[in-house]
Short mmCIF file of C-alpha atoms and ligand atoms in Angstrom, two decimals:
data_model
loop_
_atom_site.label_atom_id
_atom_site.label_comp_id
_atom_site.label_asym_id
_atom_site.label_seq_id
_atom_site.Cartn_x
_atom_site.Cartn_y
_atom_site.Cartn_z
CA MET A 841 1.91 37.30 91.73
CA LYS A 842 0.55 39.52 94.48
CA GLN A 843 -1.84 37.69 96.85
CA ILE A 844 -5.30 39.26 96.62
CA LYS A 845 -8.40 37.51 97.86
CA ARG A 846 -10.48 36.29 94.93
CA THR A 847 -13.80 38.01 94.12
CA ILE A 848 -16.38 35.94 92.25
CA ILE A 849 -17.40 37.61 89.01
CA ASN A 850 -21.05 37.87 90.03
CA ASP A 851 -19.93 40.07 92.95
CA ALA A 852 -17.21 41.89 91.05
CA LEU A 853 -19.69 43.06 88.39
CA LYS A 854 -21.79 44.74 91.07
CA ARG A 855 -18.93 46.63 92.66
CA THR A 856 -18.72 50.40 92.35
CA ASP A 857 -15.37 51.03 94.10
CA ILE A 858 -13.59 52.04 90.91
CA GLY A 859 -9.82 51.86 91.25
CA ALA A 860 -9.85 49.00 93.77
CA GLU A 861 -7.30 46.24 93.35
CA ILE A 862 -9.07 42.94 92.78
CA ASN A 863 -8.43 39.35 91.75
CA ILE A 864 -10.69 37.15 89.65
CA LYS A 865 -10.18 33.61 88.43
CA GLY A 866 -12.01 31.85 85.63
CA TRP A 867 -12.05 30.35 82.16
CA VAL A 868 -11.38 32.34 79.03
CA ARG A 869 -14.35 32.56 76.69
CA THR A 870 -12.89 34.83 74.03
CA LYS A 871 -9.86 36.98 73.37
CA ARG A 872 -9.84 39.78 70.82
CA GLY A 873 -7.97 43.01 70.37
CA ASN A 874 -5.31 44.80 68.36
CA LYS A 875 -1.57 45.52 68.41
CA ASN A 876 -1.77 47.43 71.66
CA VAL A 877 -4.41 45.82 73.81
CA SER A 878 -6.24 42.53 74.41
CA PHE A 879 -9.83 42.19 75.59
CA ILE A 880 -10.28 38.90 77.40
CA ALA A 881 -13.76 37.72 78.39
CA ILE A 882 -13.65 35.55 81.50
CA ASN A 883 -16.40 33.46 83.02
CA ASP A 884 -16.23 31.74 86.41
CA GLY A 885 -19.69 30.16 86.47
CA SER A 886 -21.09 32.44 89.16
CA THR A 887 -23.17 34.28 86.56
CA ILE A 888 -23.89 34.08 82.87
CA LYS A 889 -22.09 37.40 82.46
CA ASN A 890 -18.38 37.56 81.64
CA MET A 891 -15.86 39.92 83.16
CA GLN A 892 -13.95 41.86 80.56
CA VAL A 893 -10.24 42.04 81.29
CA VAL A 894 -8.21 44.63 79.44
CA ALA A 895 -4.53 43.77 79.03
CA ASP A 896 -2.11 46.40 77.78
CA LEU A 897 0.23 44.32 75.61
CA SER A 898 3.29 46.34 76.53
CA LYS A 899 2.93 45.19 80.16
CA PHE A 900 2.96 41.42 79.54
CA ASP A 901 5.37 39.00 77.95
CA GLU A 902 4.36 37.36 74.73
CA GLU A 903 4.51 33.86 76.21
CA THR A 904 1.77 34.60 78.77
CA LEU A 905 -0.46 36.35 76.27
CA LYS A 906 -0.17 33.49 73.80
CA ALA A 907 -1.27 30.99 76.42
CA ILE A 908 -4.51 32.91 77.02
CA THR A 909 -6.69 30.93 74.64
CA THR A 910 -10.35 29.97 74.64
CA GLY A 911 -10.85 27.41 77.39
CA SER A 912 -7.72 28.21 79.37
CA CYS A 913 -7.96 29.05 83.06
CA VAL A 914 -6.46 32.27 84.36
CA SER A 915 -5.99 34.30 87.50
CA VAL A 916 -6.09 38.05 87.01
CA ASN A 917 -4.99 40.85 89.32
CA GLY A 918 -6.02 44.32 88.27
CA LEU A 919 -7.81 47.56 88.93
CA LEU A 920 -11.55 47.83 88.74
CA ALA A 921 -12.42 50.34 86.01
CA GLN A 922 -15.53 51.90 84.56
CA SER A 923 -16.31 50.13 81.31
CA ILE A 924 -17.16 52.09 78.22
CA GLY A 925 -18.01 48.95 76.31
CA GLN A 926 -21.64 47.87 76.18
CA GLY A 927 -23.10 45.16 78.40
CA GLN A 928 -21.15 45.78 81.58
CA ASN A 929 -20.54 48.63 84.03
CA VAL A 930 -17.08 47.61 85.12
CA GLU A 931 -14.03 45.86 83.69
CA ILE A 932 -10.57 45.05 84.96
CA GLN A 933 -7.37 46.73 83.85
CA ALA A 934 -4.96 43.85 84.28
CA THR A 935 -1.77 44.36 86.25
CA GLU A 936 -0.77 40.69 86.63
CA LEU A 937 -1.85 37.58 84.73
CA GLU A 938 -1.22 33.98 85.67
CA ILE A 939 -2.14 30.96 83.55
CA LEU A 940 -3.52 28.26 85.85
CA GLY A 941 -4.26 25.82 83.06
CA THR A 942 -3.74 26.04 79.32
CA ALA A 943 -6.16 24.78 76.65
CA ASP A 944 -4.87 24.04 73.19
CA ALA A 945 -6.66 24.08 69.84
CA THR A 946 -8.27 20.69 70.54
CA TYR A 947 -10.58 22.30 73.16
CA PRO A 948 -14.00 21.38 71.76
CA LEU A 949 -15.80 24.59 72.69
CA GLN A 950 -13.77 26.88 70.45
CA LYS A 951 -16.65 28.43 68.63
CA LYS A 952 -20.20 29.03 69.66
CA GLY A 953 -23.25 27.47 68.12
CA HIS A 954 -22.78 23.77 68.81
CA THR A 955 -25.99 21.75 68.66
CA LEU A 956 -27.52 20.48 71.87
CA GLU A 957 -27.08 16.94 70.51
CA TYR A 958 -23.34 17.44 70.09
CA LEU A 959 -23.05 19.02 73.52
CA ARG A 960 -24.62 15.87 75.02
CA GLU A 961 -21.63 13.95 73.69
CA ILE A 962 -19.32 16.24 75.63
CA ALA A 963 -21.45 16.44 78.76
CA HIS A 964 -18.26 16.72 80.82
CA LEU A 965 -17.54 20.12 79.25
CA ARG A 966 -20.99 21.47 78.45
CA PRO A 967 -21.43 23.25 81.80
CA ARG A 968 -18.82 25.68 80.45
CA THR A 969 -21.26 26.93 77.83
CA ASN A 970 -23.67 29.80 78.46
CA THR A 971 -26.63 27.50 77.89
CA PHE A 972 -25.69 24.80 80.37
CA GLY A 973 -24.30 27.25 82.90
CA ALA A 974 -27.74 28.87 82.88
CA ILE A 975 -29.58 25.54 83.08
CA PHE A 976 -27.56 24.21 86.02
CA ARG A 977 -27.79 27.47 87.94
CA ILE A 978 -31.56 27.31 87.46
CA ARG A 979 -31.52 23.65 88.54
CA HIS A 980 -29.80 24.64 91.79
CA ASN A 981 -32.29 27.44 92.35
CA MET A 982 -35.23 25.11 91.85
CA ALA A 983 -33.84 22.72 94.47
CA ILE A 984 -33.58 25.62 96.91
CA ALA A 985 -37.13 26.71 96.01
CA ILE A 986 -38.44 23.24 96.82
CA HIS A 987 -36.76 23.06 100.21
CA THR A 988 -37.80 26.63 101.01
CA PHE A 989 -41.44 26.02 100.11
CA PHE A 990 -41.85 22.91 102.22
CA HIS A 991 -39.74 24.12 105.12
CA GLN A 992 -41.80 27.32 105.37
CA LYS A 993 -44.99 25.26 105.40
CA GLY A 994 -43.77 23.07 108.26
CA PHE A 995 -43.05 19.93 106.21
CA TYR A 996 -40.17 17.68 107.22
CA TYR A 997 -37.59 16.53 104.67
CA PHE A 998 -37.66 12.76 105.04
CA HIS A 999 -35.10 10.39 103.54
CA THR A 1000 -36.51 7.23 102.05
CA PRO A 1001 -34.24 4.35 100.99
CA LEU A 1002 -32.88 4.00 97.48
CA ILE A 1003 -32.50 0.23 97.75
CA THR A 1004 -35.78 -1.54 98.24
CA ALA A 1005 -37.10 -5.05 98.52
CA SER A 1006 -40.64 -4.08 97.52
CA ASP A 1007 -41.84 -3.53 94.02
CA CYS A 1008 -44.65 -1.10 94.64
CA GLU A 1009 -45.69 0.01 91.19
CA GLY A 1010 -45.53 -3.22 89.23
CA ALA A 1011 -42.64 -5.34 88.00
CA GLY A 1012 -40.59 -4.95 84.87
CA GLN A 1013 -39.29 -1.45 85.32
CA MET A 1014 -36.88 -1.79 88.23
CA PHE A 1015 -33.10 -2.07 88.23
CA GLN A 1016 -32.01 -5.08 90.22
CA VAL A 1017 -29.32 -4.65 92.89
CA THR A 1018 -27.05 -7.60 93.53
CA THR A 1019 -23.51 -8.53 94.51
CA MET A 1020 -23.86 -12.03 93.04
CA ASP A 1021 -21.51 -13.18 90.29
CA LEU A 1022 -23.85 -13.28 87.30
CA ASN A 1023 -21.64 -15.92 85.66
CA LYS A 1024 -22.04 -18.32 88.59
CA LEU A 1025 -25.56 -18.06 89.93
CA ASP A 1026 -26.81 -20.50 92.57
CA HIS A 1027 -30.13 -22.15 91.86
CA THR A 1028 -32.82 -23.55 94.13
CA GLU A 1029 -34.17 -27.07 93.74
CA GLU A 1030 -37.00 -25.68 91.58
CA GLY A 1031 -34.40 -24.14 89.29
CA LYS A 1032 -35.02 -20.57 90.37
CA ILE A 1033 -32.19 -18.20 91.24
CA ASP A 1034 -31.20 -18.61 94.90
CA TYR A 1035 -30.77 -15.28 96.61
CA THR A 1036 -29.94 -16.57 100.08
CA ASN A 1037 -26.25 -15.81 99.58
CA ASP A 1038 -26.86 -12.47 97.92
CA PHE A 1039 -25.97 -9.32 99.88
CA PHE A 1040 -29.45 -8.80 101.34
CA GLY A 1041 -30.45 -12.44 101.21
CA LYS A 1042 -33.34 -11.64 98.88
CA PRO A 1043 -33.98 -9.85 95.58
CA THR A 1044 -33.59 -6.07 95.85
CA SER A 1045 -33.88 -3.17 93.43
CA LEU A 1046 -33.37 0.56 93.10
CA THR A 1047 -36.45 2.47 94.16
CA VAL A 1048 -39.02 3.73 91.64
CA SER A 1049 -40.66 6.00 94.24
CA GLY A 1050 -40.27 6.92 97.90
CA GLN A 1051 -44.01 7.11 98.37
CA LEU A 1052 -44.77 4.02 100.43
CA GLU A 1053 -42.16 4.94 103.03
CA GLY A 1054 -43.30 8.55 102.69
CA GLU A 1055 -46.75 7.47 103.82
CA LEU A 1056 -45.25 5.91 106.95
CA ALA A 1057 -43.65 9.25 107.70
CA ALA A 1058 -46.75 11.34 106.96
CA THR A 1059 -48.83 9.19 109.29
CA SER A 1060 -46.43 10.01 112.12
CA LEU A 1061 -44.76 13.37 111.41
CA GLY A 1062 -47.85 14.84 109.75
CA ALA A 1063 -46.44 16.46 106.63
CA ILE A 1064 -43.26 15.34 104.91
CA TYR A 1065 -41.55 15.50 101.56
CA THR A 1066 -38.87 13.45 99.92
CA PHE A 1067 -36.50 14.79 97.30
CA GLY A 1068 -34.06 12.33 95.82
CA PRO A 1069 -33.02 10.12 92.94
CA THR A 1070 -35.47 7.62 91.47
CA PHE A 1071 -34.76 4.86 88.99
CA ARG A 1072 -36.97 3.39 86.29
CA ALA A 1073 -35.76 0.86 83.76
CA GLU A 1074 -38.60 1.65 81.39
CA ASN A 1075 -37.28 1.32 77.90
CA SER A 1076 -38.92 4.47 76.67
CA ASN A 1077 -36.64 6.66 74.63
CA THR A 1078 -38.69 9.85 74.85
CA PRO A 1079 -37.76 13.48 75.44
CA ARG A 1080 -39.52 13.26 78.83
CA HIS A 1081 -38.14 10.07 80.42
CA LEU A 1082 -34.86 9.33 82.16
CA ALA A 1083 -33.73 6.07 83.73
CA GLU A 1084 -32.39 8.07 86.69
CA PHE A 1085 -34.33 11.16 87.66
CA TRP A 1086 -35.08 13.19 90.75
CA MET A 1087 -38.50 13.21 92.30
CA VAL A 1088 -40.14 15.41 94.92
CA GLU A 1089 -42.85 13.61 96.88
CA PRO A 1090 -44.87 15.43 99.54
CA GLU A 1091 -47.25 13.34 101.62
CA VAL A 1092 -49.71 14.87 104.09
CA ALA A 1093 -51.90 13.37 106.80
CA PHE A 1094 -55.54 14.56 106.83
CA ASN A 1095 -55.38 16.05 103.32
CA ASP A 1096 -58.07 14.93 100.90
CA ILE A 1097 -57.74 15.14 97.13
CA ASN A 1098 -58.86 18.77 97.04
CA ASP A 1099 -56.24 19.77 99.59
CA ASN A 1100 -53.77 17.79 97.51
CA MET A 1101 -54.65 19.75 94.37
CA ASP A 1102 -54.38 23.04 96.28
CA LEU A 1103 -50.93 22.03 97.52
CA ALA A 1104 -49.73 20.98 94.06
CA GLU A 1105 -50.90 24.22 92.48
CA GLU A 1106 -49.43 26.42 95.20
CA PHE A 1107 -46.15 24.46 95.07
CA ILE A 1108 -45.62 24.71 91.32
CA LYS A 1109 -46.52 28.38 91.29
CA PHE A 1110 -44.05 29.02 94.10
CA CYS A 1111 -41.28 27.30 92.13
CA VAL A 1112 -42.05 29.12 88.89
CA LYS A 1113 -42.15 32.47 90.68
CA TRP A 1114 -38.89 31.62 92.43
CA ALA A 1115 -37.24 31.08 89.05
CA LEU A 1116 -38.58 34.39 87.71
CA ASP A 1117 -37.41 36.23 90.83
CA ASN A 1118 -33.98 34.58 91.24
CA CYS A 1119 -32.80 33.53 87.78
CA ALA A 1120 -33.63 36.59 85.69
CA ASP A 1121 -30.36 36.76 83.70
CA ASP A 1122 -30.29 33.06 82.92
CA LEU A 1123 -33.98 32.99 81.96
CA GLN A 1124 -33.56 36.00 79.69
CA PHE A 1125 -30.68 34.25 77.92
CA LEU A 1126 -32.69 31.05 77.38
CA ASN A 1127 -35.70 33.09 76.33
CA ASP A 1128 -33.65 34.97 73.72
CA MET A 1129 -31.70 31.98 72.43
CA PHE A 1130 -34.14 29.08 72.49
CA ASP A 1131 -37.72 29.89 73.29
CA LYS A 1132 -39.15 33.37 72.83
CA GLU A 1133 -42.24 32.44 74.83
CA LEU A 1134 -40.47 30.98 77.87
CA ILE A 1135 -40.91 33.88 80.26
CA SER A 1136 -44.42 34.74 79.14
CA ARG A 1137 -45.44 31.08 79.48
CA MET A 1138 -44.07 31.05 83.02
CA GLU A 1139 -45.90 34.26 83.88
CA GLY A 1140 -49.06 32.81 82.34
CA VAL A 1141 -49.00 29.86 84.71
CA LEU A 1142 -48.88 32.20 87.71
CA LYS A 1143 -51.85 34.23 86.53
CA ASP A 1144 -54.57 31.63 86.13
CA SER A 1145 -56.11 29.03 88.38
CA PHE A 1146 -55.47 25.55 87.05
CA VAL A 1147 -58.49 23.83 85.48
CA ARG A 1148 -59.76 20.88 87.58
CA LEU A 1149 -61.51 18.27 85.51
CA PRO A 1150 -62.52 14.61 85.90
CA TYR A 1151 -60.79 12.18 83.52
CA THR A 1152 -64.19 11.23 82.09
CA GLU A 1153 -64.80 14.84 81.02
CA GLY A 1154 -61.28 15.05 79.59
CA VAL A 1155 -61.84 11.97 77.45
CA ARG A 1156 -65.13 13.44 76.23
CA ILE A 1157 -63.31 16.60 75.08
CA LEU A 1158 -60.66 14.50 73.30
CA GLU A 1159 -63.27 12.30 71.60
CA GLU A 1160 -65.02 15.46 70.45
CA ALA A 1161 -61.71 16.71 69.00
CA VAL A 1162 -61.28 13.46 67.07
CA LYS A 1163 -64.84 13.80 65.75
CA ASN A 1164 -63.97 17.29 64.55
CA GLY A 1165 -61.01 16.00 62.59
CA HIS A 1166 -58.11 16.32 65.05
CA LYS A 1167 -55.60 13.53 64.49
CA PHE A 1168 -53.87 11.81 67.41
CA GLU A 1169 -51.23 9.13 67.03
CA TYR A 1170 -52.76 6.99 69.81
CA PRO A 1171 -56.46 6.12 70.17
CA VAL A 1172 -58.46 7.81 72.89
CA TYR A 1173 -61.41 6.17 74.69
CA TRP A 1174 -62.66 5.84 78.27
CA GLY A 1175 -60.17 3.56 80.00
CA ALA A 1176 -57.15 4.53 77.91
CA ASP A 1177 -53.99 5.78 79.60
CA LEU A 1178 -53.64 9.22 78.08
CA ALA A 1179 -50.54 9.90 76.00
CA SER A 1180 -48.62 13.13 76.18
CA GLU A 1181 -50.26 14.33 72.93
CA HIS A 1182 -53.69 14.00 74.58
CA GLU A 1183 -52.58 15.77 77.73
CA ARG A 1184 -51.06 18.58 75.72
CA TYR A 1185 -54.18 18.93 73.58
CA LEU A 1186 -56.25 19.59 76.70
CA VAL A 1187 -53.73 22.10 78.04
CA GLU A 1188 -52.51 23.86 74.91
CA ASN A 1189 -55.43 23.67 72.49
CA HIS A 1190 -58.54 23.38 74.61
CA PHE A 1191 -58.09 25.18 77.94
CA LYS A 1192 -54.89 27.13 77.28
CA LYS A 1193 -53.83 26.75 80.89
CA PRO A 1194 -52.63 23.97 83.20
CA VAL A 1195 -55.15 21.22 83.87
CA ILE A 1196 -55.50 18.89 86.85
CA LEU A 1197 -57.20 15.72 85.69
CA THR A 1198 -58.85 13.65 88.45
CA ASP A 1199 -60.76 10.43 89.05
CA TYR A 1200 -59.04 8.11 86.60
CA PRO A 1201 -60.15 4.52 85.88
CA LYS A 1202 -58.71 2.32 88.61
CA GLU A 1203 -57.22 -0.12 86.07
CA ILE A 1204 -54.67 2.40 84.85
CA LYS A 1205 -53.66 3.63 88.31
CA ALA A 1206 -51.76 2.19 91.26
CA PHE A 1207 -53.29 -0.05 93.94
CA TYR A 1208 -52.97 2.44 96.80
CA MET A 1209 -55.29 5.11 95.39
CA LYS A 1210 -58.59 5.77 97.19
CA GLN A 1211 -61.47 4.07 95.46
CA ASN A 1212 -64.49 6.16 94.50
CA GLU A 1213 -68.09 5.14 95.22
CA ASP A 1214 -68.72 4.36 91.52
CA GLY A 1215 -66.47 1.28 91.80
CA LYS A 1216 -64.72 2.26 88.57
CA THR A 1217 -62.54 5.26 89.33
CA VAL A 1218 -59.97 6.29 91.92
CA ARG A 1219 -59.11 9.62 93.50
CA ALA A 1220 -56.04 10.19 91.34
CA MET A 1221 -54.85 13.55 90.09
CA ASP A 1222 -52.35 14.33 87.34
CA VAL A 1223 -51.20 17.90 86.78
CA LEU A 1224 -50.78 18.56 83.08
CA PHE A 1225 -48.60 21.38 81.79
CA PRO A 1226 -48.04 23.16 78.49
CA LYS A 1227 -45.18 21.68 76.40
CA ILE A 1228 -44.72 18.82 78.88
CA GLY A 1229 -47.89 16.92 79.59
CA GLU A 1230 -47.79 15.21 82.97
CA ILE A 1231 -45.60 17.06 85.46
CA ILE A 1232 -47.19 15.69 88.66
CA GLY A 1233 -48.95 12.42 89.46
CA GLY A 1234 -50.67 11.96 92.80
CA SER A 1235 -53.75 10.83 94.69
CA GLU A 1236 -55.67 10.59 97.89
CA ARG A 1237 -54.58 7.24 99.34
CA GLU A 1238 -56.90 4.37 100.25
CA ALA A 1239 -57.14 4.60 104.05
CA ASP A 1240 -59.50 1.65 104.53
CA TYR A 1241 -57.66 -1.54 105.48
CA ASP A 1242 -60.10 -3.98 103.87
CA LYS A 1243 -60.42 -2.10 100.60
CA LEU A 1244 -56.65 -1.74 100.31
CA LEU A 1245 -56.08 -5.41 101.09
CA GLN A 1246 -58.67 -6.41 98.52
CA ARG A 1247 -56.95 -4.34 95.83
CA ILE A 1248 -53.54 -5.80 96.74
CA GLN A 1249 -54.98 -9.30 96.36
CA GLU A 1250 -56.77 -8.50 93.10
CA LEU A 1251 -53.46 -7.36 91.65
CA ASN A 1252 -51.51 -10.32 93.08
CA ILE A 1253 -49.06 -8.09 94.92
CA PRO A 1254 -47.05 -10.33 97.27
CA MET A 1255 -48.07 -9.82 100.91
CA LYS A 1256 -44.53 -10.41 102.15
CA ASP A 1257 -43.70 -7.02 100.62
CA MET A 1258 -46.71 -5.23 101.99
CA TRP A 1259 -47.29 -6.07 105.66
CA TRP A 1260 -45.49 -2.99 106.97
CA TYR A 1261 -47.40 -0.74 104.59
CA LEU A 1262 -50.73 -2.25 105.64
CA ASP A 1263 -49.85 -1.51 109.27
CA THR A 1264 -50.49 2.21 108.58
CA ARG A 1265 -54.13 1.25 107.90
CA LYS A 1266 -54.27 -1.21 110.78
CA TYR A 1267 -53.09 1.16 113.51
CA GLY A 1268 -54.62 4.64 113.59
CA SER A 1269 -55.38 4.90 109.89
CA CYS A 1270 -56.18 8.38 108.59
CA PRO A 1271 -57.07 10.07 105.35
CA HIS A 1272 -53.92 11.26 103.60
CA SER A 1273 -52.72 12.38 100.20
CA GLY A 1274 -49.58 13.07 98.27
CA PHE A 1275 -48.02 13.41 94.88
CA GLY A 1276 -44.78 13.08 92.93
CA LEU A 1277 -43.28 15.87 90.89
CA GLY A 1278 -40.58 14.94 88.40
CA PHE A 1279 -37.83 17.47 89.13
CA GLU A 1280 -36.53 17.37 85.55
CA ARG A 1281 -40.04 17.86 84.15
CA LEU A 1282 -40.28 21.04 86.23
CA LEU A 1283 -36.89 22.04 84.85
CA LEU A 1284 -38.09 21.49 81.29
CA PHE A 1285 -40.84 23.97 82.04
CA VAL A 1286 -38.64 26.65 83.61
CA THR A 1287 -35.80 26.41 81.08
CA GLY A 1288 -37.79 25.95 77.87
CA MET A 1289 -35.56 23.01 76.95
CA GLN A 1290 -37.30 20.35 74.84
CA ASN A 1291 -35.30 17.30 75.84
CA ILE A 1292 -35.00 16.03 79.40
CA ARG A 1293 -31.39 15.00 78.67
CA ASP A 1294 -30.52 18.69 78.66
CA VAL A 1295 -31.70 19.57 82.17
CA ILE A 1296 -29.70 16.98 84.18
CA PRO A 1297 -25.90 17.10 84.20
CA PHE A 1298 -25.27 13.46 83.25
CA PRO A 1299 -28.39 11.83 81.77
CA ARG A 1300 -28.96 8.08 82.05
CA THR A 1301 -31.13 6.68 79.29
CA PRO A 1302 -31.33 3.31 77.50
CA LYS A 1303 -27.85 2.38 76.20
CA ASN A 1304 -26.36 5.54 77.65
CA ALA A 1305 -24.50 5.86 80.94
CA ASN A 1306 -21.41 7.87 80.00
CA PHE A 1307 -19.54 10.19 82.36
P1 ATP B 2470 -45.41 9.11 82.64
O1 ATP B 2470 -46.84 8.75 82.41
O2 ATP B 2470 -45.03 10.46 82.11
O3 ATP B 2470 -44.44 8.03 82.26
P2 ATP B 2470 -45.78 8.18 85.31
O4 ATP B 2470 -47.25 8.21 85.34
O5 ATP B 2470 -45.06 6.90 85.12
O6 ATP B 2470 -45.24 9.24 84.22
P3 ATP B 2470 -45.56 8.72 88.15
O7 ATP B 2470 -45.29 7.33 88.53
O8 ATP B 2470 -46.88 9.32 88.44
O9 ATP B 2470 -45.20 8.92 86.60
O10 ATP B 2470 -44.38 9.63 88.72
C1 ATP B 2470 -44.57 10.95 89.22
C2 ATP B 2470 -43.85 11.98 88.36
O11 ATP B 2470 -42.51 11.62 88.13
C3 ATP B 2470 -44.44 12.15 86.98
O12 ATP B 2470 -45.55 13.01 87.01
C4 ATP B 2470 -43.28 12.74 86.22
O13 ATP B 2470 -43.20 14.14 86.46
C5 ATP B 2470 -42.08 12.09 86.85
N1 ATP B 2470 -41.56 10.95 86.08
C6 ATP B 2470 -42.06 9.71 85.98
N2 ATP B 2470 -41.30 8.90 85.24
C7 ATP B 2470 -40.24 9.66 84.85
C8 ATP B 2470 -39.06 9.39 84.08
N3 ATP B 2470 -38.81 8.19 83.58
N4 ATP B 2470 -38.19 10.41 83.91
C9 ATP B 2470 -38.42 11.62 84.42
N5 ATP B 2470 -39.50 11.94 85.16
C10 ATP B 2470 -40.40 10.98 85.38
MN1 MN B 2471 -48.56 9.33 86.74
#
């Protein structure tokens, strides 16, 4: 076969130099035709669009043509031609065809229209479908949007550890990390497990959040963000929770909670606009196939200012709804941790736009949040989104050493884990704020998918760690 430098299909489809000799490589989606000619649709992942290859049957041996089946991988040399078919401007008149890899009739993606549930069982192949190609291209674009946004604003990308010896948000939901032989554990005299011979010489876990280390960075570099994997062993089999997910956590010195809300709103709008500007073909496909309101919902979020509302007011609205006959599965009262159905009621039924709920009861929020004068609430903020509920959780942090220490003691958080964190308040303490955005929750919003398992390539959930 003649050596011609490969053109990716996304570029080839934009070319106008009709008659040029080009090479493409990719996977066969469909083959149809008649006695004289075959039309082969090829996709190489660079775009949702296929390249149509036209093969004159008289020019190729039967063996080669027979091996061009759905799922096989081919290299095509040919001449760029104007396409009279609908949907594309150009096609390729094949001059040479090479089969790089065959795919027989057992290839699971023979016909279209598999359910998303079935595709989860073949997660190793699902990126070859239009749907998951679109989702993972959008996922990449959102990662680029995040780095672009923060870099342009002068934030530094800071890497916090994935293995941690501190349990910052409460026990019971962390994955333990150990090299000990679980069949032969050493015990102390009191009968507890002895970690002195373990790899780190003490109990360690996978991180649930990079925030505490992020605060160390913000109180030195000024404005930072983390963007990495996070692990939570919460046994909640919901469409919004993963055991391994990616989180974006900006943290900014001298920002109060209002600055924090401004940043969160500007950030999400930037990401949503980035998707609309850079993923038009993929969004249109998802909009047409899965969710006719996807694009208009995204545009809607850009248009309005987010509602900013204290938790206490939010609960009042929800109690009013209950009084007027609205049925929730979970009870709602001042002090309750709101469920997704409550959050979505506020956003979708009441305000019809995103809501930032602030000043939550301190009992349902983490120890590091700045305490309000009322002694009951803290300067927390959750950003609530249509279809999703909570997409961001954040707060202004408690900057006062004594108040923070008191809260740590009230909650019995072991000091041996916390001394380094308290040092930020001991030496040159400053007001600061930050938040965490669940990357996959953002992806749910910008893809219109309903299940978080469908926006990450290889989901980890209770009893499921395949691939
Ligand atoms: P939720 O109430 O939805 O369980 P959370 O209050 O535990 O979330 P935070 O600790 O505030 O969440 O984490 C910050 C963000 O990380 C959340 O707003 C959410 O977008 C995301 N997030 C939290 N837990 C998960 C999870 N298990 N899977 C995917 N994303 C998550
Ligand atoms: Mn939260």
